[in-house]
Short mmCIF file of C-alpha atoms in Angstrom, two decimals:
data_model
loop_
_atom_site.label_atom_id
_atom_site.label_comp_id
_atom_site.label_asym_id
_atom_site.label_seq_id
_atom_site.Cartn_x
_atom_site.Cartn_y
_atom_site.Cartn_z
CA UNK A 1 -51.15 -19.38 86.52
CA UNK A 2 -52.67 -22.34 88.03
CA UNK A 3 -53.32 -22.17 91.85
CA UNK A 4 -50.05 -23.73 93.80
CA UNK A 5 -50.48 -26.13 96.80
CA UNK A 6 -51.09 -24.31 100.22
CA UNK A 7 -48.01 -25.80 101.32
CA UNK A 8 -46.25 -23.01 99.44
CA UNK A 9 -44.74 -20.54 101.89
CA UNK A 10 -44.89 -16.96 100.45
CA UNK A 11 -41.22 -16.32 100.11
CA UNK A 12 -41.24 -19.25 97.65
CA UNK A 13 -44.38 -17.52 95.87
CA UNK A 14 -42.78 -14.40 95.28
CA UNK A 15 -39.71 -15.86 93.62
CA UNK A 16 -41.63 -18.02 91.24
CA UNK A 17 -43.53 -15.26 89.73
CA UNK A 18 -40.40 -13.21 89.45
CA UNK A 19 -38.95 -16.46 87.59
CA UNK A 20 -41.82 -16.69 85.09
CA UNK A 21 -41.78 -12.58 84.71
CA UNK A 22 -38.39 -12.74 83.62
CA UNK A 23 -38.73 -15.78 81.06
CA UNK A 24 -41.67 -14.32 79.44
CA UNK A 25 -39.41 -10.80 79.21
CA UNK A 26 -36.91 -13.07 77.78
CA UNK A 27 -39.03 -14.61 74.92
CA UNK A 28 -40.12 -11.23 74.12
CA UNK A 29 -37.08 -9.57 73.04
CA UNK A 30 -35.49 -10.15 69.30
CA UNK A 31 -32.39 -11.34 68.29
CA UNK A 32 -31.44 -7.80 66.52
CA UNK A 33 -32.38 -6.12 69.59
CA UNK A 34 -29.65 -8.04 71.38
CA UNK A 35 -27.04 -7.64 68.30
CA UNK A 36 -26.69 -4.45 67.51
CA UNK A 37 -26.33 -2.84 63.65
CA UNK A 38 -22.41 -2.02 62.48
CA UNK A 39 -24.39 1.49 62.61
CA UNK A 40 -25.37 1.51 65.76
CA UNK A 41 -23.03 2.26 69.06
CA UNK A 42 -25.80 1.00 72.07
CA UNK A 43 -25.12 -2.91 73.01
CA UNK A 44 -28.33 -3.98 75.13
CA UNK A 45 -27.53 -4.23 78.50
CA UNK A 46 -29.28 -3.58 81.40
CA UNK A 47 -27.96 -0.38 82.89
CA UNK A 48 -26.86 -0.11 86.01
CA UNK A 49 -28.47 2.00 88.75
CA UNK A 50 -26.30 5.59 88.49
CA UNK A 51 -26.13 7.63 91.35
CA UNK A 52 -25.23 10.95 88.89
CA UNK A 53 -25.62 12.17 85.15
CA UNK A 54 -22.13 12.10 85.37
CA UNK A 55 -21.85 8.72 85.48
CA UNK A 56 -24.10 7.61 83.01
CA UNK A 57 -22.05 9.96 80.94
CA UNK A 58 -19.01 8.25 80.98
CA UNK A 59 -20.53 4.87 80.17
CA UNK A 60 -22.05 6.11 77.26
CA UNK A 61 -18.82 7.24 75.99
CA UNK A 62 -16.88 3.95 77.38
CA UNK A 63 -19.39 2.04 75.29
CA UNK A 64 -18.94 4.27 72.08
CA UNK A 65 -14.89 3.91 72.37
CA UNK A 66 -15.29 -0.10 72.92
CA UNK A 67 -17.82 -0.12 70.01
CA UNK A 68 -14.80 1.74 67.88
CA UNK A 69 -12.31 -0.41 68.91
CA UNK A 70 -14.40 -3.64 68.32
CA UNK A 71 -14.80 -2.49 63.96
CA UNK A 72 -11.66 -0.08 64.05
CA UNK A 73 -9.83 -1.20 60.50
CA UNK A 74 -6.26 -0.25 60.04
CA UNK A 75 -5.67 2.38 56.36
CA UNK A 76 -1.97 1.16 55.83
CA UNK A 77 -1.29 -1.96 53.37
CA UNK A 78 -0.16 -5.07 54.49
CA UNK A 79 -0.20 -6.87 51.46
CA UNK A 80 3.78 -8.48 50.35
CA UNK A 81 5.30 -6.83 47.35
CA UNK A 82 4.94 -8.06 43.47
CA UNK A 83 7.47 -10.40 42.81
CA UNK A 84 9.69 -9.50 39.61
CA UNK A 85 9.82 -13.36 38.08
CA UNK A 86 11.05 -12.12 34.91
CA UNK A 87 14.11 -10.36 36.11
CA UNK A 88 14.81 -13.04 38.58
CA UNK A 89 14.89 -15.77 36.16
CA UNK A 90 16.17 -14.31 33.47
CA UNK A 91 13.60 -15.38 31.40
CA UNK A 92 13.13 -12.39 29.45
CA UNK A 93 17.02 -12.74 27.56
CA UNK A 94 16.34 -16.28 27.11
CA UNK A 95 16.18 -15.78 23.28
CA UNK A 96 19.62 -13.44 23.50
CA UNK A 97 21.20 -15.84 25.65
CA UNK A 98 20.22 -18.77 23.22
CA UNK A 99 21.80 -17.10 19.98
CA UNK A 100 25.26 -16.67 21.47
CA UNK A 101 25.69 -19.91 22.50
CA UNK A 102 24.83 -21.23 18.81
CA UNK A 103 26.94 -18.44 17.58
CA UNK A 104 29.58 -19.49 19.93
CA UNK A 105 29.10 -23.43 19.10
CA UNK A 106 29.02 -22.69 15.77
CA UNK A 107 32.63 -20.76 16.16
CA UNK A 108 34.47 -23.66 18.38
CA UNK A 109 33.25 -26.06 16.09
CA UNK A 110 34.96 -24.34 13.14
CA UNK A 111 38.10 -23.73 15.05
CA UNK A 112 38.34 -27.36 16.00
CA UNK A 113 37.46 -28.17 12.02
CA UNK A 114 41.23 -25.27 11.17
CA UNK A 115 42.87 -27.36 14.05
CA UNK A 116 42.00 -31.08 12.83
CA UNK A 117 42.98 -29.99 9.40
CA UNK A 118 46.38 -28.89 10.68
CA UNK A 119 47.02 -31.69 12.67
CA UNK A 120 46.63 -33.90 9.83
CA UNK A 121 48.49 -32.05 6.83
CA UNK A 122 51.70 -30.72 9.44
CA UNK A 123 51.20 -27.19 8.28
CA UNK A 124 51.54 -28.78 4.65
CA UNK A 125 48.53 -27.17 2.22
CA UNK A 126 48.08 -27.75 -0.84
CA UNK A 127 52.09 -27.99 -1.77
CA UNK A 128 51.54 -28.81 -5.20
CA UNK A 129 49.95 -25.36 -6.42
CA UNK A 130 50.62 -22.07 -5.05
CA UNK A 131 47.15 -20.59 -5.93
CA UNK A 132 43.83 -22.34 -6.50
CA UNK A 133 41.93 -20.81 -9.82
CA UNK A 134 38.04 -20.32 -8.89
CA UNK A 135 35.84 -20.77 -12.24
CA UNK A 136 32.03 -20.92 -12.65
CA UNK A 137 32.22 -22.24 -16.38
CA UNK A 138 31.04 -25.77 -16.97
CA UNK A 139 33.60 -26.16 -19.99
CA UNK A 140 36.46 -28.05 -18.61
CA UNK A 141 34.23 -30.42 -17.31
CA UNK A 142 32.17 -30.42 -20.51
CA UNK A 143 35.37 -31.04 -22.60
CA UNK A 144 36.61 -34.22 -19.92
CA UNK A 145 33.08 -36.04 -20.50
CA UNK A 146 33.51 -35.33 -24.28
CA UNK A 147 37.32 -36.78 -24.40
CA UNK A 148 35.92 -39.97 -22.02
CA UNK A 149 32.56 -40.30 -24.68
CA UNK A 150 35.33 -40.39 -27.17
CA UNK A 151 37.59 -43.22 -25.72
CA UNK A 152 34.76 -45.64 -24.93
CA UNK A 153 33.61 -45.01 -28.18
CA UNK A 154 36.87 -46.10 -29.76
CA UNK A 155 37.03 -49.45 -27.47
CA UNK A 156 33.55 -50.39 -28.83
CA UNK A 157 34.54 -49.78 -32.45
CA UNK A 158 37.88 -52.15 -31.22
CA UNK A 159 35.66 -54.53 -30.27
CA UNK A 160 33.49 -54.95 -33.39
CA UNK A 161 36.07 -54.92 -35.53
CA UNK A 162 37.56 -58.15 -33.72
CA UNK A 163 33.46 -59.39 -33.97
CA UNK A 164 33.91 -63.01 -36.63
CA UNK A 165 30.41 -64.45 -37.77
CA UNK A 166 29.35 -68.08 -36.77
CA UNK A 167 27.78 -68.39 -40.38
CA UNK A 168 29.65 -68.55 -43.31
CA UNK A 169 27.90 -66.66 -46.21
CA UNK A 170 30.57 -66.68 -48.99
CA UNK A 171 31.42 -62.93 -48.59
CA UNK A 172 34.15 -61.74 -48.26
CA UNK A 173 34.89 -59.42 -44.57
CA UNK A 174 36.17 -56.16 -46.03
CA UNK A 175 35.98 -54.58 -42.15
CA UNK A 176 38.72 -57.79 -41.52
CA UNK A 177 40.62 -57.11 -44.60
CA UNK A 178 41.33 -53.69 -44.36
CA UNK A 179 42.17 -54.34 -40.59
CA UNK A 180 45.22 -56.48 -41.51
CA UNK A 181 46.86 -53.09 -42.73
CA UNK A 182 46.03 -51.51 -39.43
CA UNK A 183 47.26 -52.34 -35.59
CA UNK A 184 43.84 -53.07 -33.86
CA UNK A 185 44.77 -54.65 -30.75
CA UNK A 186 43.80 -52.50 -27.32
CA UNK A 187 46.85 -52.96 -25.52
CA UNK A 188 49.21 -51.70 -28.51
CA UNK A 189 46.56 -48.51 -28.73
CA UNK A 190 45.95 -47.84 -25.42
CA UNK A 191 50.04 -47.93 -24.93
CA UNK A 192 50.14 -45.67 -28.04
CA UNK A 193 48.00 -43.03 -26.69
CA UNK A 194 49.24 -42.83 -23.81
CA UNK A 195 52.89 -42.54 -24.88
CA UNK A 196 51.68 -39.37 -26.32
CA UNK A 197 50.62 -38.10 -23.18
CA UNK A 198 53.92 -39.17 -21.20
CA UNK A 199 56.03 -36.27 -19.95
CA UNK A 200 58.32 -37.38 -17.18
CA UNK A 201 60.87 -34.36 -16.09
CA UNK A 202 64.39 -34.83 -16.27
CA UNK A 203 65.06 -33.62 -12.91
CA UNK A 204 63.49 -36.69 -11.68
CA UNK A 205 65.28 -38.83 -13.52
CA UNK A 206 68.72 -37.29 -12.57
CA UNK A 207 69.17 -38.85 -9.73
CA UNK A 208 69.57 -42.30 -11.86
CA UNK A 209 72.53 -40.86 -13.52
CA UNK A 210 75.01 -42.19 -11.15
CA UNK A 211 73.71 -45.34 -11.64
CA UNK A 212 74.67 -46.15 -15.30
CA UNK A 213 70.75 -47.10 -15.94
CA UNK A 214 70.92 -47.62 -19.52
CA UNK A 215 66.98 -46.12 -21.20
CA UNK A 216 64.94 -47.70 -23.27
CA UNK A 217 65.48 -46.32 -27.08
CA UNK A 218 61.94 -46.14 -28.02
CA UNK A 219 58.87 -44.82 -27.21
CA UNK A 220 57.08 -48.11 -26.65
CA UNK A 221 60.01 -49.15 -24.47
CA UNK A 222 60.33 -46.10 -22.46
CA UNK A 223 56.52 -46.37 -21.61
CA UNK A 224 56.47 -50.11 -20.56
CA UNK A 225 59.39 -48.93 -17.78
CA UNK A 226 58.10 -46.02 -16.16
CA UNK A 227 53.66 -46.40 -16.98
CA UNK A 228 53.45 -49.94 -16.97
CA UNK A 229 50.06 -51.08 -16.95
CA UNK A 230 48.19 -54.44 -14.98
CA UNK A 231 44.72 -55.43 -14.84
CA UNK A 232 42.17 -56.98 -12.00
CA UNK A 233 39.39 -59.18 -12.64
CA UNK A 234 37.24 -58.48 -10.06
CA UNK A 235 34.00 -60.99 -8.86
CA UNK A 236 31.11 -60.63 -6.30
CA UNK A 237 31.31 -63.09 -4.22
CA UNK A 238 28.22 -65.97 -4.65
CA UNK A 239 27.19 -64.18 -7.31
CA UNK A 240 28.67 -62.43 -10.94
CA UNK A 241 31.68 -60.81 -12.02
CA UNK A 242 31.96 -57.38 -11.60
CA UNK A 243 34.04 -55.93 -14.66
CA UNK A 244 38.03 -55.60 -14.90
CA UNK A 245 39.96 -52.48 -13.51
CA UNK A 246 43.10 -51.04 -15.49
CA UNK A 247 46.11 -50.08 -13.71
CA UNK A 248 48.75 -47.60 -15.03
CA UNK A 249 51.79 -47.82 -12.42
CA UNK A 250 54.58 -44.32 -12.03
CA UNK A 251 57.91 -46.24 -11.80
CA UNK A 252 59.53 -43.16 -10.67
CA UNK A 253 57.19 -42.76 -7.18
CA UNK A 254 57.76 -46.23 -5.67
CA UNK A 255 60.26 -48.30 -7.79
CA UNK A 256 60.63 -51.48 -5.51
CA UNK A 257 56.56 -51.37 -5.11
CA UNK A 258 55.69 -51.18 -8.70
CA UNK A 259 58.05 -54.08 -9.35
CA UNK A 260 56.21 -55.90 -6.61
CA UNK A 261 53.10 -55.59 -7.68
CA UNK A 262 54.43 -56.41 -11.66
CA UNK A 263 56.10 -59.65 -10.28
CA UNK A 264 52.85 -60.89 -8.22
CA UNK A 265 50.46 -59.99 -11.54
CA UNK A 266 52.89 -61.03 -14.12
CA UNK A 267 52.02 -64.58 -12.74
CA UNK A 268 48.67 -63.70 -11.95
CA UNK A 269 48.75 -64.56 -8.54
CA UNK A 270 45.45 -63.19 -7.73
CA UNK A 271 44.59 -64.94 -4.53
CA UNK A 272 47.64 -62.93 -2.42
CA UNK A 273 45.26 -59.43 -3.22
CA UNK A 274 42.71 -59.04 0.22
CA UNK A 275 40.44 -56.41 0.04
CA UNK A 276 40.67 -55.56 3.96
CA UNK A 277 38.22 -52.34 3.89
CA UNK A 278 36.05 -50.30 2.18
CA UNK A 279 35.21 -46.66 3.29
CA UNK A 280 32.34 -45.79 0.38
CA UNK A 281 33.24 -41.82 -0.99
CA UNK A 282 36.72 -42.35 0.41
CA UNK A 283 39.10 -45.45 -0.05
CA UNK A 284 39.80 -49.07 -0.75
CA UNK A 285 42.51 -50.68 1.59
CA UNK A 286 43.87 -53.55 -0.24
CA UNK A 287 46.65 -56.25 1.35
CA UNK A 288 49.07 -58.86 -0.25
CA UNK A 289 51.34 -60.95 1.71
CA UNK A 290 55.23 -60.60 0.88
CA UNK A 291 57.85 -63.25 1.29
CA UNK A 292 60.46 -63.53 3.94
CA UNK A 293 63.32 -62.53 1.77
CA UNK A 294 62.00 -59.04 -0.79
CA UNK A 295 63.31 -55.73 -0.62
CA UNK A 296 59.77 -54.00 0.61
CA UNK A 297 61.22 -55.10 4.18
CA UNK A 298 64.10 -52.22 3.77
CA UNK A 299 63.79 -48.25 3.51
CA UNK A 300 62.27 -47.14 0.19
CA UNK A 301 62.49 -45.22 -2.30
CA UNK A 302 59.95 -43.13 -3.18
CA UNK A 303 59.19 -39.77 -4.90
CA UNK A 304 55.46 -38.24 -3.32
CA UNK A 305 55.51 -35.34 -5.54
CA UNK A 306 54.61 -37.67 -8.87
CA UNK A 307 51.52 -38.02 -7.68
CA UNK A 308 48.72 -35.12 -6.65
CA UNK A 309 46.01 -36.23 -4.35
CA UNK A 310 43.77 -33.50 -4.64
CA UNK A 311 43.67 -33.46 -9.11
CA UNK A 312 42.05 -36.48 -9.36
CA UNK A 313 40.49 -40.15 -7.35
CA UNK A 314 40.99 -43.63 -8.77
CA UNK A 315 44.70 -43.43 -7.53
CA UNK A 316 46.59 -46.12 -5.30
CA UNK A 317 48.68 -45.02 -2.54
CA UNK A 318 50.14 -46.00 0.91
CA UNK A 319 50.97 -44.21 3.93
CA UNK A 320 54.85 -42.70 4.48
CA UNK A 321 54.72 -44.56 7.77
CA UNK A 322 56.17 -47.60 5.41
CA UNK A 323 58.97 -46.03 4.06
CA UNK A 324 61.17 -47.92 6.61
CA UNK A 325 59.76 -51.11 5.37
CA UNK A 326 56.79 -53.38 5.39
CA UNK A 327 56.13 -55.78 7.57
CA UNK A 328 54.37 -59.18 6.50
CA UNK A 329 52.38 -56.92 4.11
CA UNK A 330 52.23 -54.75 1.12
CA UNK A 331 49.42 -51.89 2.40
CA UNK A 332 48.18 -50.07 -0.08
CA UNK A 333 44.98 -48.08 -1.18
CA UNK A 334 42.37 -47.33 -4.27
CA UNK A 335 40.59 -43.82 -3.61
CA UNK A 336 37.54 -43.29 -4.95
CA UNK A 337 37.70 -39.24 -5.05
CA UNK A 338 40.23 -36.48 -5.29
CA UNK A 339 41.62 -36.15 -1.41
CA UNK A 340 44.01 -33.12 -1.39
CA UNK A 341 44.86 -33.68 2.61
CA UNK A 342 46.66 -36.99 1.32
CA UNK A 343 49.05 -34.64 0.31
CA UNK A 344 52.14 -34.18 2.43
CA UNK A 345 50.97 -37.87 4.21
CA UNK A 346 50.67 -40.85 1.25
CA UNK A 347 52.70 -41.52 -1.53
CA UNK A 348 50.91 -42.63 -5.07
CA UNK A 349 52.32 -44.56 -7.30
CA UNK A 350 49.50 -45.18 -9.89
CA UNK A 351 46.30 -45.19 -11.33
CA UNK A 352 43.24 -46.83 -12.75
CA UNK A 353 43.39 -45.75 -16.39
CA UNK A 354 40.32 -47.74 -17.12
CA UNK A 355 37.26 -49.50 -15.73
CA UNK A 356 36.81 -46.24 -13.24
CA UNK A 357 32.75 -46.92 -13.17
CA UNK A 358 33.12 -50.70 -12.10
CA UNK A 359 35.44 -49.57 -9.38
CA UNK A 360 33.11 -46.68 -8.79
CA UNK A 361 30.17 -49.25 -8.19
CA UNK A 362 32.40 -50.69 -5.23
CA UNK A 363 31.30 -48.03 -3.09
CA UNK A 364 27.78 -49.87 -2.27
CA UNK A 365 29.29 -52.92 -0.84
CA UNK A 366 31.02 -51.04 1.98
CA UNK A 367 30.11 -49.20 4.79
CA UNK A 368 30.71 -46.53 7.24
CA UNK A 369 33.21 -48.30 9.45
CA UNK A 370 34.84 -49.82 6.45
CA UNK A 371 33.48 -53.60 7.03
CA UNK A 372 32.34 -55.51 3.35
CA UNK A 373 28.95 -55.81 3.11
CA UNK A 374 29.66 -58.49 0.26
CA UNK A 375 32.78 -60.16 -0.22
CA UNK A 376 34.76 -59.16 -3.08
CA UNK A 377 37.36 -61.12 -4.43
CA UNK A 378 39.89 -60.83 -7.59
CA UNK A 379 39.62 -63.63 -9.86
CA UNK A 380 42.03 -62.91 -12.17
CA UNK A 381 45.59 -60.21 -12.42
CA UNK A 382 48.09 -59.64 -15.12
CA UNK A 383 50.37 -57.02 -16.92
CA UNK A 384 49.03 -55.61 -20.05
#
């Protein structure tokens, strides 16, 4: 230490060496002689001045218990419980859950399908066969395509028969001279074989009795009255002609229509048939305009069990909703497939006999909610 001043007084000596004593003591000690070790219990303190043993004693052990209490760490767990997701979300019978409702979707829909069904037939299934015969052999419809082969087979051979050459060659047609012994024309056929096929039951007839309805004495006759037969030439509009559809009418289902419709086509008043709609795989709705003064404006007559939906399509019908008369028009349908719930709710009165793949190829000119795609029109009607 440099000399001080000898201005100094000694009292101020004494305290300036005690000053420096205590900052050199102070640079002199460590920082882990201050902080103690986790192991160790002494903090560094200055101890007081104890007057007994007994005393220093007890601040040994107060120092000890505060050191305990200072790293004391509690043994019980205070962590929160697992949480069970699975059972509180029910994810775990997701799957289970999932299959019943499809099951029970699945159910309801069906129910609804056995309640729609009911709704529309009245309770009335099926009324024209008591039992429905289930067969896996391909022979009855083998034996249909054969019989339909064989008819379009005897048109063509019609057809070529009627065939004249443009050039004359000096011989002599033997095909054209042994046709004069033999009926050739389609119409007289066509009624022929069909007469064959023509069983109408009496007890449908019987209720004509009262009526003194004098009946046809031939075959030929008896056929033109109850399956007369009309044609349609049909056309694509802007474009070609589709084909011509044949017609055979049931007299006995609908007498007053079947006249109608023999009245309009017997004149071949073509333009008074509107095809309205077209529901492809289903039906063809078809309108013609009546006059003011026709007996389609009264209650018909009718007879729906002529007629069986579900056997075959091609067939025209109308709803029973007319039977108490028609309005400004004659409604009527074409189906395209066999629809047994049409049972119990149309009535048919006829058939297309021939031309049944040009009316099938209708089906791609309509669509789902029954509006024409193309315009199709009839060109041409008549009775055959």
């Amino acid at each position: 230490m440099s000399d001080l001043p000898q201005c100094v007084s000694s009292d101020s000596l004494f305290e300036l060496r005690h000053a420096e004593q205590h900052a050199e003591k102070q640079k002199s000690i460590k920082w882990s002689d201050v902080v103690p070790k986790k192991s160790s219990i002494r903090v560094f303190k200055d101890k007081p001045n104890f007057k007994t043993q007994e005393e220093e004693i007890y601040y040994e052990l107060w120092l000890s218990h505060r050191h305990r209490l200072r790293h004391i760490r509690h043994e019980v767990e205070n962590q929160a419980p697992g949480y069970q997701w699975g059972r509180r979300t029910g994810a775990c019978s997701l799957t289970k859950n999932a299959a019943q409702f499809m099951e029970r979707s699945r159910q309801n829909i069906q129910l609804l399908v056995e309640i729609s069904k009911t709704l529309r037939t009245h309770g009335v299934v099926n009324p024209f066969r008591t039992e429905k015969v289930y067969t896996s052999s391909s022979m009855p419809y083998t034996l249909r395509k054969l019989e339909d082969i064989d008819e379009a087979n005897l048109d063509i051979a019609r057809r070529l028969l009627d065939v004249v050459s443009d050039l004359d060659t000096g011989l002599k047609n033997k095909s054209k001279a042994k046709s004069t012994h033999v009926n050739t024309t389609p119409v007289k056929k066509r009624i022929h074989r069909s007469s064959k096929l023509l069983k109408v039951s009496p007890d449908r007839l019987a209720k004509y009795e009262g009526y003194n309805i004098q009946m046809p004495a031939t075959k030929r006759e008896h056929h033109l009255l109850l399956r007369p037969h009309i044609y349609f030439d049909i056309y694509l509009k802007d474009a070609r002609p589709l084909g011509h559809i044949v017609v055979e009418l049931y007299t006995e289902a609908a007498p007053v229509v079947v006249l109608e419709l023999i009245r309009t086509c017997s004149h071949n008043m073509h333009k008074k048939f509107i095809i309205k709609r077209l529901f492809p795989d289903l039906w063809m709705d078809v309108e013609m305009p009546l006059h003011q003064i026709t007996d389609l404006h009264k209650p018909l007559e009718y007879d729906a069990k002529v007629v069986d939906h579900g056997a075959s399509g091609c067939l025209l019908s109308f709803r029973k909703d007319y039977l108490q008369g028609f309005h400004n028009n004659l409604c009527f349908s074409m189906s395209f497939r066999p629809i047994e719930v049409a049972n119990g709710s149309r009535v048919g009165f006829g058939r297309i006999v021939e031309g049944g793949k040009i009316f099938d190829c209708l089906q791609s000119y309509g669509s789902k909610n029954g509006k024409l795609i193309r315009s199709i029109l009839f060109t041409g009607c008549g009775v055959i």
